[in-house]
Amino acid sequence: MDYSQEPHGMFLMIDNKSFYASVESVERGLNPLKSVLIVMSEADNTGSGLVLAASPMAKKLFGISNVSRQYEVPHDENILVVPPRMNLYIQKNLAINKIFREYVADADLFPYSIDESILDMTKSRRLFGKTPEAVARRIQLRIRTELGLYTTVGIGENPVQAKLALDLQAKHDHELIGRLTYENFPEAIWPITNLEKVWSIGHRTAAHLQRLGIHSMGDLAHVNPYELRQEMGMIGAQLFALAWGIDRSKFHQVRPPKEKSWSNSQVLPRDYKVQSEIELVLREIGQQTTSRMRHHRQQAGCISLYVGFAWDGQADDGRSGLHRTRRIDPTDNAQTIIRELVTLFRENWEGQPVRNIGVGLSRLSQSTNLQLNLFQNPQRQIKDDRFDRVIDELRDRFGKTAVIPASSLMKGGTMLRRASLVGGHNGGNSFD
DNA sequence: TCTGGGGTCCTAGGACCC
DNA sequence: TCTGGGGTCCTAGGACCC
């Protein structure tokens, strides 16, 4: 493989070790590496809590993993169980990225998720250390000293190498640093046989590769790339590049995509069988999603509805449900969007018990002035629109529970209970 | 596994147009 | 009309990530 045409930069992918659990430990004056602490979601719509994060010692001593269920967590007084405070984690994430900006220009910093960022240090590396590892240690120390948090760093010549170095090496390294280059890539990565561990290979793809006789990253690197592309489409071409540590797409894969849709979904506390109850939740979610979108001064040209059915006792792998999308005239009017959602639901639902409801808005565009629909009473439309905006404003100023539809107090409504959640989890304070 | 929640991207077939 | 070719839009569905 000739790497001379490939980009040779210096990228750091930095993540926070057990981020939520570490923040909670620091807040309590505990060392994040020594505390035995788990952050448990209190979202009670399913009745069973979810472990969002476990400290390294909680994982080691009690075998608790990040998405453990409540009932899997042993009862032990040595385990500190705390509720999530999403807003606090967002604040810490901002503080961390502020430190990163001292090492790279704004344009070379790419926050990837709440606990991961990519730094393109190709231009600035010489300023901060002799070797990439030295630069990484320096940044780690800064964050450790200022915020008390431990970070894990993957170093690569391109973003994908940095990501794999982070996931596959740094997390097991005693200095919490991993480094991949074009040169050491085969030695480091090809022996991997548990393909699911590799970023971008999920359960289904791993099984597909197994079926093709590909049992290791080395196997993947030595297939005929044209045949793989034939078999798996563009994914096949990407996987082949991945096996060689090549990142042709630059940031396209690793970079967090720009918001192109808004969606909300929830698991219901029980199976819903009554149409009016299902539609009530559907309206609430429609209202919520529309409200978020409008907050960003956008309107939607496409709506989608997801209705997941209750598990019927069949051992079917795939969960049954219906997913429908529909083009609409671009609008940011909640009543219009909700009407479309309900219509879509009624057209497709055949009475199955429902456990999961989701709403998506896409084909977004900047909403300018209200576009009047020719076929409806203009006064009514203007009034609807003004009403929506007033509600948004109240929610912005006084929180999401300031104004809720009276219908939400009815049986089946979940909005009130969920209003204080951030990302589906407890926000931890009243403003977000 | 008997249900967490919010996202994006890719593929394929049908409808429709010129 | 035993039958062209290229393109776009729409919808459904699959897969993956944090």
Coordinates of C-alpha atoms (C1' of nucleotides) in Angstrom, one line a residue:
Chain A
M1 CA 0.0 0.0 0.0
D2 CA 1.4 3.4 -1.0
Y3 CA 0.7 6.0 1.6
S4 CA 2.6 8.8 0.1
Q5 CA -0.5 10.4 -1.3
E6 CA -2.4 10.2 2.0
P7 CA -2.6 13.1 4.4
H8 CA 0.1 13.0 7.2
G9 CA -1.2 15.3 9.9
M10 CA -1.3 15.1 13.6
F11 CA -4.7 14.5 15.1
L12 CA -5.7 14.0 18.7
M13 CA -9.0 12.4 19.6
I14 CA -9.5 13.1 23.3
D15 CA -12.2 11.7 25.5
N16 CA -13.0 11.9 29.1
K17 CA -12.7 8.7 31.0
S18 CA -16.1 7.7 32.5
F19 CA -17.1 11.3 32.0
Y20 CA -20.3 11.6 33.9
A21 CA -19.1 9.5 36.8
S22 CA -15.8 11.4 36.9
V23 CA -17.6 14.7 37.1
E24 CA -19.8 13.5 39.9
S25 CA -16.7 12.2 41.7
V26 CA -14.9 15.4 41.5
E27 CA -17.9 17.3 42.7
R28 CA -17.8 15.2 45.8
G29 CA -14.1 15.6 46.3
L30 CA -13.4 12.0 45.3
N31 CA -10.7 10.8 42.9
P32 CA -12.4 9.7 39.7
L33 CA -10.1 6.7 39.4
K34 CA -10.6 5.5 43.0
S35 CA -14.3 6.2 43.6
V36 CA -16.9 3.5 43.2
L37 CA -19.7 5.5 41.7
I38 CA -22.4 5.1 39.2
V39 CA -24.7 7.6 37.5
M40 CA -28.1 6.1 37.2
S41 CA -30.8 7.6 35.0
E42 CA -34.0 8.2 36.9
A43 CA -36.1 8.4 33.8
D44 CA -38.9 6.3 35.1
N45 CA -41.1 5.7 32.0
T46 CA -39.9 2.2 31.8
G47 CA -39.7 1.6 35.5
S48 CA -36.2 0.4 35.4
G49 CA -33.2 2.7 35.8
L50 CA -30.3 2.7 33.4
V51 CA -26.6 3.1 34.3
L52 CA -25.4 6.0 32.2
A53 CA -21.8 5.9 33.5
A54 CA -19.8 3.8 35.9
S55 CA -16.5 4.9 37.4
P56 CA -13.5 2.7 36.5
M57 CA -13.5 1.1 40.0
A58 CA -17.2 0.4 39.8
K59 CA -16.6 -1.4 36.6
K60 CA -13.6 -3.3 37.9
L61 CA -14.9 -4.3 41.4
F62 CA -18.6 -4.9 40.5
G63 CA -18.5 -5.6 36.8
I64 CA -21.0 -2.8 36.2
S65 CA -21.0 -1.7 32.5
N66 CA -22.3 1.5 31.1
V67 CA -25.7 0.4 29.9
S68 CA -26.4 -2.0 32.7
R69 CA -30.0 -2.1 33.9
Q70 CA -30.9 -1.2 37.5
Y71 CA -31.6 -4.8 38.3
E72 CA -28.1 -5.8 37.3
V73 CA -26.5 -3.5 39.8
P74 CA -25.7 -5.4 43.0
H75 CA -27.0 -4.0 46.3
D76 CA -23.8 -2.9 48.0
E77 CA -23.4 0.1 50.3
N78 CA -20.0 0.8 48.9
I79 CA -21.5 1.7 45.6
L80 CA -22.4 5.4 45.4
V81 CA -25.4 5.7 43.1
V82 CA -26.2 9.3 42.0
P83 CA -28.7 10.8 39.5
P84 CA -27.4 12.4 36.3
R85 CA -27.0 16.2 36.0
M86 CA -26.8 16.7 32.3
N87 CA -26.5 20.5 32.5
L88 CA -23.4 20.2 34.7
Y89 CA -21.8 17.8 32.2
I90 CA -22.5 20.3 29.5
Q91 CA -20.8 23.0 31.5
K92 CA -17.7 20.8 32.1
N93 CA -17.6 20.0 28.4
L94 CA -17.5 23.7 27.6
A95 CA -14.7 24.2 30.1
I96 CA -12.7 21.4 28.6
N97 CA -13.1 22.7 25.1
K98 CA -12.0 26.1 26.3
I99 CA -8.7 24.6 27.3
F100 CA -8.4 22.8 24.0
R101 CA -8.7 26.2 22.2
E102 CA -5.4 27.2 23.8
Y103 CA -3.7 24.5 21.8
V104 CA -5.5 24.7 18.4
A105 CA -7.3 27.4 16.4
D106 CA -11.1 27.4 16.6
A107 CA -11.2 26.1 13.1
D108 CA -9.1 23.0 14.0
L109 CA -11.2 22.0 17.0
F110 CA -14.1 19.6 16.4
P111 CA -16.2 18.7 19.4
Y112 CA -17.6 15.3 18.6
S113 CA -19.8 14.4 21.5
I114 CA -20.3 15.5 25.1
D115 CA -17.1 13.8 26.1
E116 CA -15.0 13.6 22.9
S117 CA -13.3 16.2 20.8
I118 CA -10.9 16.1 17.8
L119 CA -8.0 18.5 17.7
D120 CA -6.2 18.9 14.4
M121 CA -2.7 19.9 15.6
T122 CA -1.0 19.5 12.3
K123 CA -0.1 23.2 12.4
S124 CA 0.4 23.8 16.1
R125 CA 2.1 20.7 17.3
R126 CA 5.6 22.1 17.3
L127 CA 4.5 24.8 19.8
F128 CA 3.7 22.4 22.6
G129 CA 6.1 19.5 22.7
K130 CA 8.8 17.5 20.9
T131 CA 6.7 14.4 20.2
P132 CA 2.9 13.9 19.8
E133 CA 2.9 11.9 23.1
A134 CA 4.5 14.9 24.9
V135 CA 1.8 17.2 23.6
A136 CA -0.9 14.7 24.6
R137 CA 0.6 14.4 28.1
R138 CA 0.7 18.2 28.4
I139 CA -2.9 18.6 27.6
Q140 CA -3.9 15.7 29.9
L141 CA -2.1 17.4 32.7
R142 CA -3.8 20.7 32.2
I143 CA -7.2 19.1 32.4
R144 CA -6.3 17.0 35.3
T145 CA -4.9 20.0 37.2
E146 CA -7.7 22.4 36.4
L147 CA -10.7 20.2 36.4
G148 CA -9.7 17.1 38.2
L149 CA -10.7 14.9 35.2
Y150 CA -8.7 12.2 33.5
T151 CA -8.6 12.2 29.7
T152 CA -7.7 9.5 27.2
V153 CA -5.9 10.5 24.0
G154 CA -5.7 8.8 20.7
I155 CA -3.1 10.1 18.3
G156 CA -3.1 9.5 14.5
E157 CA -2.0 10.9 11.2
N158 CA -5.6 11.3 10.3
P159 CA -8.9 11.4 12.3
V160 CA -9.8 7.7 11.8
Q161 CA -6.4 6.6 13.1
A162 CA -6.8 8.9 16.1
K163 CA -10.3 7.4 16.8
L164 CA -9.0 3.9 16.6
A165 CA -6.0 4.7 18.7
L166 CA -8.3 6.1 21.3
D167 CA -10.8 3.2 21.3
L168 CA -8.5 0.3 20.9
Q169 CA -5.2 1.4 22.5
A170 CA -5.4 4.4 24.8
K171 CA -8.2 3.0 27.0
H172 CA -5.9 0.1 27.9
D173 CA -2.7 2.1 28.2
H174 CA -1.4 3.0 31.6
E175 CA -0.7 6.5 30.5
L176 CA -4.1 6.6 28.7
I177 CA -2.4 7.4 25.4
G178 CA -2.5 5.5 22.1
R179 CA -0.9 6.2 18.8
L180 CA -1.4 4.9 15.3
T181 CA 0.5 5.7 12.2
Y182 CA 0.4 4.3 8.7
E183 CA 3.5 2.4 9.6
N184 CA 2.4 0.7 12.8
F185 CA -1.1 0.2 11.7
P186 CA -0.9 -3.4 10.4
E187 CA 0.9 -4.6 13.4
A188 CA -1.5 -2.9 15.8
I189 CA -4.8 -3.4 14.1
W190 CA -4.7 -6.4 11.9
P191 CA -4.7 -9.0 14.6
I192 CA -8.1 -7.8 15.9
T193 CA -10.7 -10.5 15.5
N194 CA -13.5 -9.0 17.4
L195 CA -14.6 -6.8 14.6
E196 CA -17.5 -5.2 16.5
K197 CA -14.9 -3.4 18.7
V198 CA -13.8 -1.4 15.7
W199 CA -15.5 1.9 15.2
S200 CA -18.1 1.9 12.4
I201 CA -18.5 -1.9 12.5
G202 CA -21.6 -2.8 14.4
H203 CA -23.2 -6.1 15.1
R204 CA -24.9 -6.6 11.8
T205 CA -21.8 -5.6 9.7
A206 CA -19.6 -7.9 11.8
A207 CA -21.9 -10.8 11.1
H208 CA -22.0 -10.0 7.4
L209 CA -18.2 -9.9 7.3
Q210 CA -18.0 -13.3 9.1
R211 CA -20.3 -14.7 6.5
L212 CA -17.8 -13.5 3.8
G213 CA -15.0 -15.3 5.6
I214 CA -13.5 -12.1 7.0
H215 CA -12.5 -12.9 10.6
S216 CA -9.9 -10.2 11.4
M217 CA -8.9 -6.7 10.4
G218 CA -6.0 -8.3 8.5
D219 CA -8.5 -10.4 6.5
L220 CA -10.4 -7.3 5.7
A221 CA -7.2 -5.6 4.5
H222 CA -6.6 -8.4 2.1
V223 CA -9.9 -8.9 0.4
N224 CA -10.4 -7.8 -3.1
P225 CA -11.7 -4.3 -2.6
Y226 CA -13.8 -4.4 -5.8
E227 CA -15.6 -7.5 -4.7
L228 CA -16.2 -6.0 -1.3
R229 CA -17.7 -3.0 -2.8
Q230 CA -19.8 -5.1 -5.0
E231 CA -21.0 -7.0 -2.0
M232 CA -21.5 -4.2 0.5
G233 CA -21.8 -1.0 -1.5
M234 CA -20.1 2.1 -0.4
I235 CA -19.7 0.7 3.1
G236 CA -17.5 -2.0 1.7
A237 CA -15.2 0.6 0.2
Q238 CA -15.0 2.4 3.5
L239 CA -14.3 -0.7 5.4
F240 CA -11.4 -1.6 3.2
A241 CA -9.9 1.9 3.7
L242 CA -10.5 1.5 7.4
A243 CA -8.4 -1.7 7.5
W244 CA -5.5 0.2 6.1
G245 CA -5.9 3.2 8.4
I246 CA -6.9 5.4 5.5
D247 CA -9.3 8.3 5.9
R248 CA -10.2 9.5 2.5
S249 CA -13.2 11.3 3.7
K250 CA -11.3 13.4 6.1
F251 CA -13.8 14.6 8.7
H252 CA -16.9 13.4 7.0
Q253 CA -17.0 10.2 9.0
V254 CA -15.7 11.3 12.4
R255 CA -17.0 14.8 12.4
P256 CA -20.3 15.3 14.1
P257 CA -22.8 16.0 11.4
K258 CA -24.6 19.3 11.3
E259 CA -28.2 19.2 12.5
K260 CA -30.3 18.1 9.6
S261 CA -33.3 16.8 11.4
W262 CA -34.9 17.0 14.8
S263 CA -36.4 14.0 16.5
N264 CA -37.8 12.9 19.8
S265 CA -39.0 9.5 20.9
Q266 CA -39.9 7.7 24.0
V267 CA -40.5 4.3 25.4
L268 CA -43.9 4.3 27.1
P269 CA -44.3 3.2 30.7
R270 CA -46.6 0.4 29.6
D271 CA -48.2 -0.9 26.4
Y272 CA -50.8 1.6 25.1
K273 CA -53.8 0.1 23.4
V274 CA -56.3 2.9 23.3
Q275 CA -56.1 5.1 20.3
S276 CA -56.8 8.4 22.1
E277 CA -54.0 7.7 24.6
I278 CA -51.5 6.9 21.9
E279 CA -52.5 10.0 20.0
L280 CA -52.1 12.1 23.1
V281 CA -48.5 11.2 23.5
L282 CA -48.0 11.6 19.7
R283 CA -49.3 15.1 20.0
E284 CA -47.0 15.9 22.9
I285 CA -44.0 14.7 21.1
G286 CA -45.0 16.5 18.0
Q287 CA -45.4 19.7 20.0
Q288 CA -42.0 19.2 21.7
T289 CA -40.1 18.5 18.4
T290 CA -41.7 21.4 16.6
S291 CA -40.9 23.6 19.5
R292 CA -37.2 22.7 19.4
M293 CA -37.1 23.2 15.7
R294 CA -38.7 26.6 15.8
H295 CA -36.3 27.6 18.5
H296 CA -33.7 27.4 15.8
R297 CA -35.9 29.4 13.4
Q298 CA -36.4 26.5 11.1
Q299 CA -39.3 24.9 9.4
A300 CA -39.8 21.3 8.2
G301 CA -40.6 20.0 4.8
C302 CA -40.8 16.4 5.8
I303 CA -42.3 14.6 8.8
S304 CA -41.8 11.1 10.0
L305 CA -43.6 9.0 12.5
Y306 CA -42.3 6.0 14.3
V307 CA -44.6 3.7 16.2
G308 CA -42.9 0.7 17.9
F309 CA -45.2 -2.2 18.8
A310 CA -45.2 -4.0 22.1
W311 CA -43.1 -7.1 22.3
D312 CA -45.5 -9.9 21.5
G313 CA -43.5 -12.8 22.9
Q314 CA -42.1 -13.8 19.6
A315 CA -38.3 -14.2 19.7
D316 CA -38.0 -12.1 16.6
D317 CA -34.8 -10.3 16.4
G318 CA -36.1 -7.1 14.8
R319 CA -38.7 -5.3 16.8
S320 CA -41.9 -4.7 14.9
G321 CA -43.3 -1.3 14.3
L322 CA -44.1 1.1 11.6
H323 CA -42.1 4.0 10.3
R324 CA -43.6 6.4 7.8
T325 CA -42.3 9.6 6.4
R326 CA -44.2 12.2 4.3
R327 CA -43.4 15.4 2.5
I328 CA -45.3 18.4 3.6
D329 CA -45.4 22.0 2.6
P330 CA -42.7 23.6 4.7
T331 CA -44.1 24.8 8.0
D332 CA -43.1 25.5 11.6
N333 CA -46.7 25.5 12.8
A334 CA -47.3 22.9 15.5
Q335 CA -50.9 22.4 14.8
T336 CA -50.3 21.6 11.2
I337 CA -47.5 19.2 11.9
I338 CA -49.4 17.5 14.6
R339 CA -52.4 17.1 12.3
E340 CA -50.2 15.5 9.7
L341 CA -48.7 13.1 12.3
V342 CA -52.1 12.0 13.5
T343 CA -53.2 11.5 10.0
L344 CA -50.2 9.4 9.2
F345 CA -50.8 7.4 12.4
R346 CA -54.5 6.7 11.6
E347 CA -53.7 5.7 8.0
N348 CA -51.2 3.0 9.2
W349 CA -52.1 1.8 12.6
E350 CA -54.1 -1.4 12.8
G351 CA -54.7 -1.6 16.5
Q352 CA -51.4 -3.1 17.6
P353 CA -50.4 -2.4 21.3
V354 CA -47.8 0.4 21.2
R355 CA -44.7 0.7 23.4
N356 CA -42.6 3.3 21.6
I357 CA -43.4 6.5 19.8
G358 CA -41.1 8.8 17.9
V359 CA -41.4 11.9 15.7
G360 CA -38.9 13.3 13.3
L361 CA -38.8 16.6 11.4
S362 CA -36.4 17.0 8.4
R363 CA -35.8 18.8 5.2
L364 CA -35.3 21.8 7.3
S365 CA -35.1 25.4 6.0
Q366 CA -34.8 28.7 7.5
S367 CA -38.3 29.9 8.5
T368 CA -38.9 33.4 7.3
N369 CA -42.3 34.9 7.6
L370 CA -45.4 32.9 8.0
Q371 CA -46.3 31.3 4.7
L372 CA -50.1 31.5 4.5
N373 CA -51.8 28.4 3.2
L374 CA -54.2 29.4 0.4
F375 CA -56.8 27.0 1.4
Q376 CA -57.2 28.0 5.0
N377 CA -58.6 30.9 6.9
P378 CA -55.7 33.4 7.1
Q379 CA -56.8 34.9 10.4
R380 CA -56.9 31.5 11.9
Q381 CA -53.4 30.7 10.6
I382 CA -51.9 33.9 11.9
K383 CA -53.5 33.3 15.3
D384 CA -52.1 29.8 15.4
D385 CA -48.7 31.0 14.6
R386 CA -48.7 33.8 17.2
F387 CA -49.9 31.4 19.8
D388 CA -47.0 29.0 19.1
R389 CA -44.5 31.8 19.4
V390 CA -45.9 33.0 22.7
I391 CA -45.7 29.5 24.1
D392 CA -42.1 29.1 23.0
E393 CA -41.2 32.4 24.6
L394 CA -42.8 31.4 27.9
R395 CA -41.0 28.1 27.8
D396 CA -37.7 29.7 27.1
R397 CA -38.0 32.1 29.9
F398 CA -39.6 30.0 32.6
G399 CA -38.8 26.4 31.7
K400 CA -40.6 23.7 29.7
T401 CA -43.3 23.1 32.3
A402 CA -44.4 26.8 32.4
V403 CA -47.1 26.0 29.8
I404 CA -48.4 22.6 29.0
P405 CA -51.5 21.6 27.2
A406 CA -54.3 20.7 29.6
S407 CA -54.5 17.4 27.7
S408 CA -51.2 16.4 29.2
L409 CA -52.7 16.1 32.6
M410 CA -55.0 13.4 31.3
K411 CA -54.4 9.8 31.6
G412 CA -51.5 8.7 29.4
G413 CA -49.8 12.0 29.0
T414 CA -46.1 11.9 29.7
M415 CA -45.0 15.5 29.0
L416 CA -45.1 16.9 32.5
R417 CA -43.0 14.1 33.9
R418 CA -40.5 14.3 31.1
A419 CA -40.2 18.1 30.8
S420 CA -37.2 18.4 33.0
L421 CA -35.2 15.8 31.2
V422 CA -32.2 16.7 29.1
G423 CA -31.3 14.3 26.4
G424 CA -33.8 12.0 28.0
H425 CA -32.1 12.2 31.3
N426 CA -32.4 14.3 34.4
G427 CA -31.1 17.9 33.7
G428 CA -30.3 18.4 37.3
N429 CA -31.5 22.0 37.6
S430 CA -34.3 24.0 36.4
F431 CA -32.7 25.8 33.4
D432 CA -31.2 24.2 30.4
Chain B
dT1 C1' -31.6 -7.6 26.0
dC2 C1' -37.8 -7.9 26.9
dT3 C1' -37.3 -1.7 25.5
dG4 C1' -32.9 4.9 26.7
dG5 C1' -32.8 8.8 23.6
dG6 C1' -31.1 11.7 19.7
dG7 C1' -28.9 11.7 15.6
dT8 C1' -26.8 10.7 10.4
dC9 C1' -25.9 8.1 6.3
dC10 C1' -26.6 4.7 2.5
dT11 C1' -29.5 1.8 -0.7
dA12 C1' -33.2 0.5 -3.5
dG13 C1' -37.5 0.7 -6.0
dG14 C1' -41.3 3.2 -7.9
dA15 C1' -43.2 7.5 -9.9
dC16 C1' -42.6 10.9 -12.9
dC17 C1' -40.4 14.0 -16.4
dC18 C1' -38.1 15.0 -20.7
Chain C
dT1 C1' -45.8 0.7 -27.7
dC2 C1' -42.4 -6.6 -26.9
dT3 C1' -40.2 -1.0 -25.1
dG4 C1' -34.7 4.4 -24.9
dG5 C1' -31.9 6.6 -21.6
dG6 C1' -31.0 9.9 -18.1
dG7 C1' -32.3 12.3 -14.2
dT8 C1' -34.8 13.7 -9.9
dC9 C1' -37.9 13.1 -6.2
dC10 C1' -40.2 10.3 -2.7
dT11 C1' -40.6 6.6 0.7
dA12 C1' -39.1 2.5 3.2
dG13 C1' -35.7 0.2 5.5
dG14 C1' -31.1 -0.9 7.3
dA15 C1' -27.1 0.3 9.9
dC16 C1' -24.2 2.7 13.1
dC17 C1' -22.6 6.1 16.7
dC18 C1' -22.5 8.5 21.3

